Amino acid sequence: MSNATVRTYEHFPLARRIEHWTMMLSFTILAITGLPQRFSSSPVSIAFVGILGGIETLRTIHHIAAVVMMLGTAWHLLVFGYMSYVRRTRLTMLPTLQDAKDGLQALLYNIGRAKTPPQMGRYTFEEKMEYWAFVWGAIIMGVTGFMMWNPIATTRILPGEVIPAAKAAHGGEALLAVLAIIVWHMYGVHIKRFNRSMFTGKMTEEEMLHEHPLELADIKAGMADRPLDDATLRKRQRVYLPIAAVLALFMLLGVYGFVSAEQSALTTVERQMPTVVAFVPWTPTPAPTQTPTVPPTETSLPTASPTTGPEQTPDSTPATPSVASDLTWDNAIGAMLQAKCSACHGATALGGLNLSTYAGALQGGASGPVILPGDSANSLLVAKQQAGGHPGQLTPEEIAQIIEWIDAGAPEN
């Protein structure tokens, strides 16, 4: 039979194919930019971040792809409402008991315990599982992504421990989604039997007989597409379209709030390079002793006595002993920061900042150093705490101690 006589049936209209490719593109970019952050110590991840010009560029691309996926999800919900209310399309993507039977039948057929494969309709049980797995994954990624994107807003309601938990769940779900696409979707759609319908929108009769025999039977019986008269269609549209417009507005406002609710710890700020004194003595440096005008004679040299201590000359004026500050990392500051900040800036190092160790505190995070010894006015740690509303908010007395400690040179012990 020549290609000209092969009968085809529309399986995916153009709008549905555009929606699919948009979501696929955003998912691919999210995976490519998300996995290097999940496995940040891998040499491949380090090289990839370097190619893109740094971690901030990588995160910007990741955030843009996330916004595209959120907008695509909002569009999908509006289309679902239109198809279910206006067009009254059968909800063939909802799971049913028949899907479990089809799965069992497919298993028995694949291991040689059944003679025929399952007969399936518009969507197979595998396609339904993929769809609802995507829905579940989108919910998990959206909730955990919001927590990491807006940690301050999150910790106003939930304890700080949810931030590292969200990070772990976000990375684990992302890895699971990527593996599912590579292993399941690629095999079922592109390897086992190459399905071109998402490219062409159509399936041949042979493909329909193999993949969707029940849908083909409905099409030939005239039961697959139930046409609507124009009057009924316009009446339903007048009801649904205003509601859809309001829903679209609320969803757009939700996406805007998602991405602009706060300036989180992951936001890049312009680094200020203040002039910092390398060493500030805690006690005044003694003035040098003036050279005597009359050279001392041998008889005029003072001698040591058991009561006055060692011999001193006019040129050996004793220096004023330095007084160490009581505020050091080891005896006060370290314990204070660990108690208030370790939930986000402990071992998980949110934003690259680890305040659980002295070295980590001085090193700073993705936004640069947060402690500038001798310069509390330009230290980001002080600025964040003085602004108020921080998840690990210090008391005014504790902030004053932090300022005193930094101005004294931020001593460790």
CSV table of C-alpha atoms in Angstrom, one decimal:
chain,number,residue,atom,x,y,z
A,1,MET,CA,0.0,0.0,0.0
A,2,SER,CA,1.5,3.4,-1.0
A,3,ASN,CA,1.8,6.3,1.4
A,4,ALA,CA,-0.8,8.2,-0.4
A,5,THR,CA,-3.5,5.7,0.5
A,6,VAL,CA,-2.6,5.3,4.2
A,7,ARG,CA,-5.4,6.7,6.2
A,8,THR,CA,-4.6,8.8,9.2
A,9,TYR,CA,-6.5,10.2,12.2
A,10,GLU,CA,-5.8,13.4,14.1
A,11,HIS,CA,-4.5,12.5,17.6
A,12,PHE,CA,-3.1,15.8,18.8
A,13,PRO,CA,-4.3,19.2,17.5
A,14,LEU,CA,-1.7,22.0,16.9
A,15,ALA,CA,-2.5,23.8,20.1
A,16,ARG,CA,-2.0,20.7,22.1
A,17,ARG,CA,1.3,20.0,20.4
A,18,ILE,CA,2.6,23.6,21.0
A,19,GLU,CA,1.7,23.2,24.7
A,20,HIS,CA,3.5,19.8,24.9
A,21,TRP,CA,6.7,21.2,23.3
A,22,THR,CA,6.7,24.3,25.5
A,23,MET,CA,6.5,22.2,28.6
A,24,MET,CA,9.1,19.7,27.3
A,25,LEU,CA,11.5,22.6,26.5
A,26,SER,CA,11.1,24.1,30.0
A,27,PHE,CA,11.4,20.7,31.6
A,28,THR,CA,14.7,20.0,29.7
A,29,ILE,CA,16.2,23.4,30.6
A,30,LEU,CA,15.2,22.9,34.3
A,31,ALA,CA,16.9,19.5,34.3
A,32,ILE,CA,20.0,20.7,32.6
A,33,THR,CA,20.4,23.7,35.0
A,34,GLY,CA,19.1,21.9,38.1
A,35,LEU,CA,21.2,18.8,38.2
A,36,PRO,CA,24.5,20.7,38.3
A,37,GLN,CA,23.1,22.4,41.5
A,38,ARG,CA,22.0,19.0,42.9
A,39,PHE,CA,25.5,17.5,42.2
A,40,SER,CA,27.5,20.7,42.7
A,41,SER,CA,30.8,18.9,43.5
A,42,SER,CA,30.9,16.9,40.3
A,43,PRO,CA,33.6,17.9,37.9
A,44,VAL,CA,31.1,17.9,35.1
A,45,SER,CA,28.8,20.3,37.0
A,46,ILE,CA,31.7,22.6,37.8
A,47,ALA,CA,32.7,22.7,34.1
A,48,PHE,CA,29.2,23.3,33.0
A,49,VAL,CA,28.7,26.2,35.5
A,50,GLY,CA,31.9,27.7,34.2
A,51,ILE,CA,30.8,27.5,30.6
A,52,LEU,CA,27.6,29.4,31.5
A,53,GLY,CA,29.6,32.1,33.2
A,54,GLY,CA,28.9,31.3,36.9
A,55,ILE,CA,26.3,30.0,39.3
A,56,GLU,CA,24.2,33.1,39.1
A,57,THR,CA,23.7,32.8,35.3
A,58,LEU,CA,22.8,29.2,35.8
A,59,ARG,CA,20.2,30.1,38.5
A,60,THR,CA,18.7,32.8,36.3
A,61,ILE,CA,18.2,30.4,33.4
A,62,HIS,CA,16.7,27.9,35.9
A,63,HIS,CA,14.3,30.5,37.3
A,64,ILE,CA,13.2,31.6,33.8
A,65,ALA,CA,12.4,28.0,32.8
A,66,ALA,CA,10.5,27.6,36.1
A,67,VAL,CA,8.4,30.6,35.2
A,68,VAL,CA,7.6,29.2,31.8
A,69,MET,CA,6.5,25.9,33.3
A,70,MET,CA,4.3,27.7,35.8
A,71,LEU,CA,2.7,29.7,32.9
A,72,GLY,CA,2.3,26.5,30.9
A,73,THR,CA,0.6,24.8,33.9
A,74,ALA,CA,-1.8,27.8,34.2
A,75,TRP,CA,-2.7,27.6,30.5
A,76,HIS,CA,-3.2,23.8,30.8
A,77,LEU,CA,-5.7,24.3,33.6
A,78,LEU,CA,-7.7,26.9,31.6
A,79,VAL,CA,-7.8,24.6,28.6
A,80,PHE,CA,-8.9,21.7,30.8
A,81,GLY,CA,-11.8,23.9,32.0
A,82,TYR,CA,-12.8,24.8,28.5
A,83,MET,CA,-12.7,21.3,27.2
A,84,SER,CA,-14.6,19.9,30.2
A,85,TYR,CA,-17.3,22.6,30.5
A,86,VAL,CA,-17.7,24.1,27.0
A,87,ARG,CA,-16.8,21.2,24.7
A,88,ARG,CA,-18.0,18.6,27.3
A,89,THR,CA,-15.1,16.4,26.2
A,90,ARG,CA,-14.9,13.0,27.9
A,91,LEU,CA,-12.4,13.1,30.7
A,92,THR,CA,-10.5,10.1,29.3
A,93,MET,CA,-7.2,11.0,31.2
A,94,LEU,CA,-8.8,10.3,34.6
A,95,PRO,CA,-7.6,6.9,36.0
A,96,THR,CA,-10.2,4.1,36.3
A,97,LEU,CA,-10.3,0.6,37.5
A,98,GLN,CA,-9.9,-0.5,33.8
A,99,ASP,CA,-6.4,1.0,33.8
A,100,ALA,CA,-5.4,-1.4,36.6
A,101,LYS,CA,-6.9,-4.3,34.6
A,102,ASP,CA,-5.0,-3.2,31.5
A,103,GLY,CA,-1.8,-3.0,33.4
A,104,LEU,CA,-2.2,-6.5,34.7
A,105,GLN,CA,-3.1,-7.7,31.2
A,106,ALA,CA,0.0,-6.1,29.7
A,107,LEU,CA,2.2,-7.7,32.4
A,108,LEU,CA,0.7,-11.1,31.7
A,109,TYR,CA,1.1,-10.6,28.0
A,110,ASN,CA,4.7,-9.5,28.3
A,111,ILE,CA,5.7,-12.6,30.4
A,112,GLY,CA,3.8,-14.9,28.1
A,113,ARG,CA,0.9,-15.7,30.4
A,114,ALA,CA,-1.8,-14.0,28.2
A,115,LYS,CA,-2.4,-14.4,24.5
A,116,THR,CA,-3.4,-10.9,23.6
A,117,PRO,CA,-2.3,-7.4,24.8
A,118,PRO,CA,-4.9,-5.1,26.5
A,119,GLN,CA,-7.3,-3.1,24.3
A,120,MET,CA,-7.0,0.5,25.2
A,121,GLY,CA,-8.8,3.7,24.3
A,122,ARG,CA,-7.9,7.4,23.9
A,123,TYR,CA,-5.1,7.2,26.4
A,124,THR,CA,-3.3,4.0,27.5
A,125,PHE,CA,-2.6,3.3,31.2
A,126,GLU,CA,1.1,4.1,30.7
A,127,GLU,CA,0.2,7.6,29.3
A,128,LYS,CA,-2.1,8.2,32.3
A,129,MET,CA,0.6,7.2,34.7
A,130,GLU,CA,3.1,9.6,33.1
A,131,TYR,CA,0.5,12.4,33.1
A,132,TRP,CA,-0.4,12.1,36.7
A,133,ALA,CA,3.2,11.6,37.7
A,134,PHE,CA,4.0,14.9,36.0
A,135,VAL,CA,1.1,16.5,37.9
A,136,TRP,CA,2.4,15.2,41.2
A,137,GLY,CA,5.9,16.2,40.4
A,138,ALA,CA,4.8,19.7,39.4
A,139,ILE,CA,3.1,20.2,42.7
A,140,ILE,CA,6.1,19.0,44.7
A,141,MET,CA,8.5,21.1,42.6
A,142,GLY,CA,6.3,24.1,42.9
A,143,VAL,CA,5.8,24.0,46.7
A,144,THR,CA,9.5,23.2,47.4
A,145,GLY,CA,10.6,25.7,44.8
A,146,PHE,CA,8.6,28.4,46.5
A,147,MET,CA,10.1,27.6,49.9
A,148,MET,CA,13.7,27.9,48.5
A,149,TRP,CA,12.9,31.0,46.4
A,150,ASN,CA,11.2,32.7,49.4
A,151,PRO,CA,12.7,31.3,52.6
A,152,ILE,CA,11.8,34.3,54.7
A,153,ALA,CA,8.1,34.2,53.8
A,154,THR,CA,8.2,30.4,54.4
A,155,THR,CA,9.8,30.6,57.8
A,156,ARG,CA,7.3,33.1,59.0
A,157,ILE,CA,4.7,30.3,58.9
A,158,LEU,CA,6.8,27.1,59.2
A,159,PRO,CA,10.0,26.3,61.2
A,160,GLY,CA,13.3,26.9,59.6
A,161,GLU,CA,14.0,23.2,59.2
A,162,VAL,CA,11.6,23.1,56.2
A,163,ILE,CA,14.1,24.9,54.0
A,164,PRO,CA,16.8,22.2,53.9
A,165,ALA,CA,14.0,19.6,53.8
A,166,ALA,CA,12.5,21.4,50.8
A,167,LYS,CA,15.9,21.5,49.1
A,168,ALA,CA,16.3,17.7,49.6
A,169,ALA,CA,12.8,17.0,48.3
A,170,HIS,CA,13.2,19.3,45.3
A,171,GLY,CA,16.5,17.7,44.2
A,172,GLY,CA,15.2,14.1,44.8
A,173,GLU,CA,11.9,14.7,42.8
A,174,ALA,CA,13.9,16.4,40.0
A,175,LEU,CA,16.2,13.4,39.7
A,176,LEU,CA,13.2,11.0,39.8
A,177,ALA,CA,11.5,13.0,37.0
A,178,VAL,CA,14.6,13.0,34.8
A,179,LEU,CA,15.1,9.2,35.2
A,180,ALA,CA,11.4,8.6,34.5
A,181,ILE,CA,11.6,10.6,31.2
A,182,ILE,CA,14.8,8.9,30.1
A,183,VAL,CA,13.9,5.4,31.1
A,184,TRP,CA,10.1,5.2,30.7
A,185,HIS,CA,9.0,7.9,28.3
A,186,MET,CA,11.9,7.5,25.8
A,187,TYR,CA,11.4,3.7,25.7
A,188,GLY,CA,7.6,3.7,25.5
A,189,VAL,CA,7.3,6.5,22.9
A,190,HIS,CA,10.5,6.6,20.9
A,191,ILE,CA,12.1,3.1,21.1
A,192,LYS,CA,9.5,0.4,21.5
A,193,ARG,CA,7.3,1.9,18.8
A,194,PHE,CA,8.2,5.3,17.4
A,195,ASN,CA,5.2,7.5,17.9
A,196,ARG,CA,5.2,10.5,15.5
A,197,SER,CA,1.8,12.0,16.6
A,198,MET,CA,3.4,14.7,18.7
A,199,PHE,CA,5.3,15.9,15.6
A,200,THR,CA,2.7,15.4,13.0
A,201,GLY,CA,-0.5,15.4,15.1
A,202,LYS,CA,-1.7,12.3,13.3
A,203,MET,CA,-1.6,8.5,13.7
A,204,THR,CA,-2.0,5.9,11.0
A,205,GLU,CA,-4.8,3.4,11.1
A,206,GLU,CA,-2.2,0.6,11.8
A,207,GLU,CA,-0.8,2.6,14.7
A,208,MET,CA,-4.3,3.3,16.1
A,209,LEU,CA,-5.1,-0.5,15.9
A,210,HIS,CA,-1.9,-1.2,17.8
A,211,GLU,CA,-2.0,1.5,20.5
A,212,HIS,CA,-5.7,2.8,20.7
A,213,PRO,CA,-8.0,0.2,19.2
A,214,LEU,CA,-11.0,1.2,21.3
A,215,GLU,CA,-10.6,4.9,20.2
A,216,LEU,CA,-10.5,3.8,16.6
A,217,ALA,CA,-13.7,1.9,17.0
A,218,ASP,CA,-15.4,4.9,18.6
A,219,ILE,CA,-14.2,7.1,15.7
A,220,LYS,CA,-15.5,4.7,13.1
A,221,ALA,CA,-18.8,4.4,15.0
A,222,GLY,CA,-19.1,8.2,15.1
A,223,MET,CA,-19.0,8.3,18.9
A,224,ALA,CA,-15.5,9.9,19.5
A,225,ASP,CA,-16.4,13.5,18.6
A,226,ARG,CA,-19.7,14.9,19.7
A,227,PRO,CA,-20.3,18.1,17.7
A,228,LEU,CA,-22.0,21.1,19.4
A,229,ASP,CA,-24.5,23.4,17.8
A,230,ASP,CA,-23.3,27.1,17.6
A,231,ALA,CA,-26.0,28.3,20.0
A,232,THR,CA,-25.0,25.9,22.8
A,233,LEU,CA,-21.3,26.6,22.2
A,234,ARG,CA,-21.7,30.4,22.4
A,235,LYS,CA,-23.9,30.1,25.5
A,236,ARG,CA,-21.3,28.0,27.4
A,237,GLN,CA,-18.5,30.3,26.2
A,238,ARG,CA,-20.3,33.4,27.6
A,239,VAL,CA,-20.3,31.6,31.0
A,240,TYR,CA,-16.8,30.2,31.0
A,241,LEU,CA,-14.7,32.9,29.3
A,242,PRO,CA,-15.3,35.6,32.0
A,243,ILE,CA,-14.6,33.0,34.7
A,244,ALA,CA,-11.4,31.9,32.9
A,245,ALA,CA,-10.3,35.5,32.6
A,246,VAL,CA,-10.6,36.0,36.3
A,247,LEU,CA,-8.8,32.8,37.0
A,248,ALA,CA,-6.0,33.7,34.6
A,249,LEU,CA,-5.6,37.0,36.3
A,250,PHE,CA,-5.3,35.4,39.8
A,251,MET,CA,-2.8,32.8,38.4
A,252,LEU,CA,-0.7,35.5,36.8
A,253,LEU,CA,-0.6,37.4,40.1
A,254,GLY,CA,0.3,34.2,41.8
A,255,VAL,CA,3.3,33.6,39.5
A,256,TYR,CA,4.3,37.3,40.0
A,257,GLY,CA,4.2,36.9,43.7
A,258,PHE,CA,6.1,33.7,43.5
A,259,VAL,CA,9.1,35.3,41.8
A,260,SER,CA,9.1,38.7,43.5
A,261,ALA,CA,7.9,38.1,47.1
A,262,GLU,CA,11.3,38.8,48.6
A,263,GLN,CA,14.9,39.3,48.2
A,264,SER,CA,16.2,36.0,49.3
A,265,ALA,CA,19.6,34.8,50.3
A,266,LEU,CA,20.2,33.6,46.8
A,267,THR,CA,19.9,37.1,45.3
A,268,THR,CA,23.1,38.5,44.0
A,269,VAL,CA,23.9,41.9,45.5
A,270,GLU,CA,26.6,44.3,44.2
A,271,ARG,CA,29.7,43.7,46.3
A,272,GLN,CA,31.0,46.8,48.1
A,273,MET,CA,34.7,47.0,48.6
A,274,PRO,CA,35.3,49.2,51.6
A,275,THR,CA,38.7,50.2,52.8
A,276,VAL,CA,39.4,47.9,55.7
A,277,VAL,CA,42.4,48.5,58.1
A,278,ALA,CA,44.4,45.4,58.1
A,279,PHE,CA,45.2,45.7,61.8
A,280,VAL,CA,43.7,47.8,64.4
A,281,PRO,CA,45.5,47.6,67.8
A,282,TRP,CA,43.3,47.2,70.8
A,283,THR,CA,45.6,49.4,73.0
A,284,PRO,CA,47.4,52.6,72.1
A,285,THR,CA,51.0,52.1,70.8
A,286,PRO,CA,53.4,53.5,73.4
A,287,ALA,CA,55.3,56.6,72.2
A,288,PRO,CA,59.1,56.1,71.7
A,289,THR,CA,61.4,57.1,74.6
A,290,GLN,CA,63.4,60.2,73.9
A,291,THR,CA,67.1,59.8,73.6
A,292,PRO,CA,68.7,61.3,76.7
A,293,THR,CA,70.8,64.4,76.1
A,294,VAL,CA,73.5,63.4,78.7
A,295,PRO,CA,75.0,60.0,78.2
A,296,PRO,CA,74.7,57.9,81.3
A,297,THR,CA,77.8,57.2,83.2
A,298,GLU,CA,78.8,53.9,84.5
A,299,THR,CA,78.1,55.0,88.1
A,300,SER,CA,74.6,56.3,87.1
A,301,LEU,CA,73.3,53.1,85.7
A,302,PRO,CA,70.4,51.7,87.8
A,303,THR,CA,70.9,48.3,89.3
A,304,ALA,CA,68.3,45.6,89.8
A,305,SER,CA,67.0,44.8,93.2
A,306,PRO,CA,65.1,41.8,94.5
A,307,THR,CA,62.1,44.0,95.1
A,308,THR,CA,62.0,46.2,91.9
A,309,GLY,CA,62.5,43.5,89.3
A,310,PRO,CA,64.9,43.3,86.4
A,311,GLU,CA,67.3,46.1,85.5
A,312,GLN,CA,65.7,48.8,83.3
A,313,THR,CA,67.5,51.5,81.3
A,314,PRO,CA,66.1,54.9,80.2
A,315,ASP,CA,65.5,53.4,76.7
A,316,SER,CA,63.5,50.4,78.0
A,317,THR,CA,60.1,52.0,78.8
A,318,PRO,CA,57.6,49.1,79.3
A,319,ALA,CA,54.7,48.9,76.9
A,320,THR,CA,51.1,49.1,78.0
A,321,PRO,CA,49.7,45.5,78.2
A,322,SER,CA,47.0,44.9,75.6
A,323,VAL,CA,43.5,44.0,76.9
A,324,ALA,CA,41.7,41.3,75.0
A,325,SER,CA,38.0,41.7,74.3
A,326,ASP,CA,35.6,39.3,76.1
A,327,LEU,CA,33.7,38.8,72.9
A,328,THR,CA,35.3,36.2,70.7
A,329,TRP,CA,33.9,33.5,68.3
A,330,ASP,CA,34.8,30.7,70.8
A,331,ASN,CA,33.3,32.1,73.9
A,332,ALA,CA,30.1,33.9,72.7
A,333,ILE,CA,29.6,34.7,69.0
A,334,GLY,CA,29.9,31.2,67.6
A,335,ALA,CA,27.3,29.7,69.9
A,336,MET,CA,24.9,32.7,69.3
A,337,LEU,CA,25.0,32.3,65.5
A,338,GLN,CA,24.7,28.5,65.6
A,339,ALA,CA,21.7,28.8,67.9
A,340,LYS,CA,19.9,31.3,65.7
A,341,CYS,CA,21.1,30.7,62.2
A,342,SER,CA,22.1,27.0,61.9
A,343,ALA,CA,18.7,25.9,60.6
A,344,CYS,CA,19.4,27.7,57.2
A,345,HIS,CA,23.1,28.5,57.4
A,346,GLY,CA,24.4,25.4,59.1
A,347,ALA,CA,25.6,22.3,57.3
A,348,THR,CA,23.1,22.9,54.4
A,349,ALA,CA,24.7,26.3,53.8
A,350,LEU,CA,21.7,28.1,52.2
A,351,GLY,CA,23.0,30.6,49.7
A,352,GLY,CA,26.5,29.2,50.2
A,353,LEU,CA,26.7,30.7,53.7
A,354,ASN,CA,27.8,28.5,56.6
A,355,LEU,CA,27.7,30.2,60.0
A,356,SER,CA,28.4,27.0,62.0
A,357,THR,CA,32.2,27.5,61.8
A,358,TYR,CA,34.5,30.5,62.2
A,359,ALA,CA,36.1,29.9,58.8
A,360,GLY,CA,32.7,29.6,57.0
A,361,ALA,CA,31.4,32.8,58.6
A,362,LEU,CA,34.4,34.8,57.4
A,363,GLN,CA,34.4,33.2,54.0
A,364,GLY,CA,30.8,34.4,53.4
A,365,GLY,CA,28.3,33.0,50.8
A,366,ALA,CA,27.1,33.5,47.2
A,367,SER,CA,26.5,37.2,47.9
A,368,GLY,CA,30.1,37.7,49.1
A,369,PRO,CA,31.6,38.2,52.6
A,370,VAL,CA,29.1,38.9,55.3
A,371,ILE,CA,31.6,39.8,58.0
A,372,LEU,CA,34.2,42.5,57.4
A,373,PRO,CA,36.6,42.5,60.5
A,374,GLY,CA,36.9,46.0,61.8
A,375,ASP,CA,34.0,47.3,59.7
A,376,SER,CA,30.6,46.4,61.1
A,377,ALA,CA,28.9,49.3,59.2
A,378,ASN,CA,29.5,47.5,55.9
A,379,SER,CA,29.1,44.0,57.1
A,380,LEU,CA,26.2,42.3,55.4
A,381,LEU,CA,25.4,40.2,58.5
A,382,VAL,CA,24.8,43.4,60.5
A,383,ALA,CA,22.7,45.0,57.7
A,384,LYS,CA,20.4,41.9,57.4
A,385,GLN,CA,19.9,41.7,61.1
A,386,GLN,CA,19.2,45.4,61.6
A,387,ALA,CA,16.7,45.3,58.8
A,388,GLY,CA,14.6,43.0,60.9
A,389,GLY,CA,12.2,40.2,59.9
A,390,HIS,CA,15.0,37.6,59.3
A,391,PRO,CA,14.1,34.0,60.1
A,392,GLY,CA,17.0,33.8,62.6
A,393,GLN,CA,16.4,37.3,64.0
A,394,LEU,CA,18.8,38.3,66.7
A,395,THR,CA,17.8,40.5,69.7
A,396,PRO,CA,19.0,44.1,69.8
A,397,GLU,CA,21.4,43.2,72.6
A,398,GLU,CA,22.8,40.3,70.4
A,399,ILE,CA,23.2,42.6,67.4
A,400,ALA,CA,25.1,45.1,69.6
A,401,GLN,CA,27.4,42.2,70.6
A,402,ILE,CA,27.9,41.3,66.9
A,403,ILE,CA,28.8,44.9,66.1
A,404,GLU,CA,31.3,45.1,69.0
A,405,TRP,CA,32.9,41.8,68.0
A,406,ILE,CA,33.3,42.8,64.3
A,407,ASP,CA,34.6,46.3,65.2
A,408,ALA,CA,37.2,44.6,67.5
A,409,GLY,CA,38.5,42.6,64.5
A,410,ALA,CA,36.2,39.6,64.7
A,411,PRO,CA,38.6,37.5,66.9
A,412,GLU,CA,38.3,33.8,67.0
A,413,ASN,CA,39.6,33.1,70.5
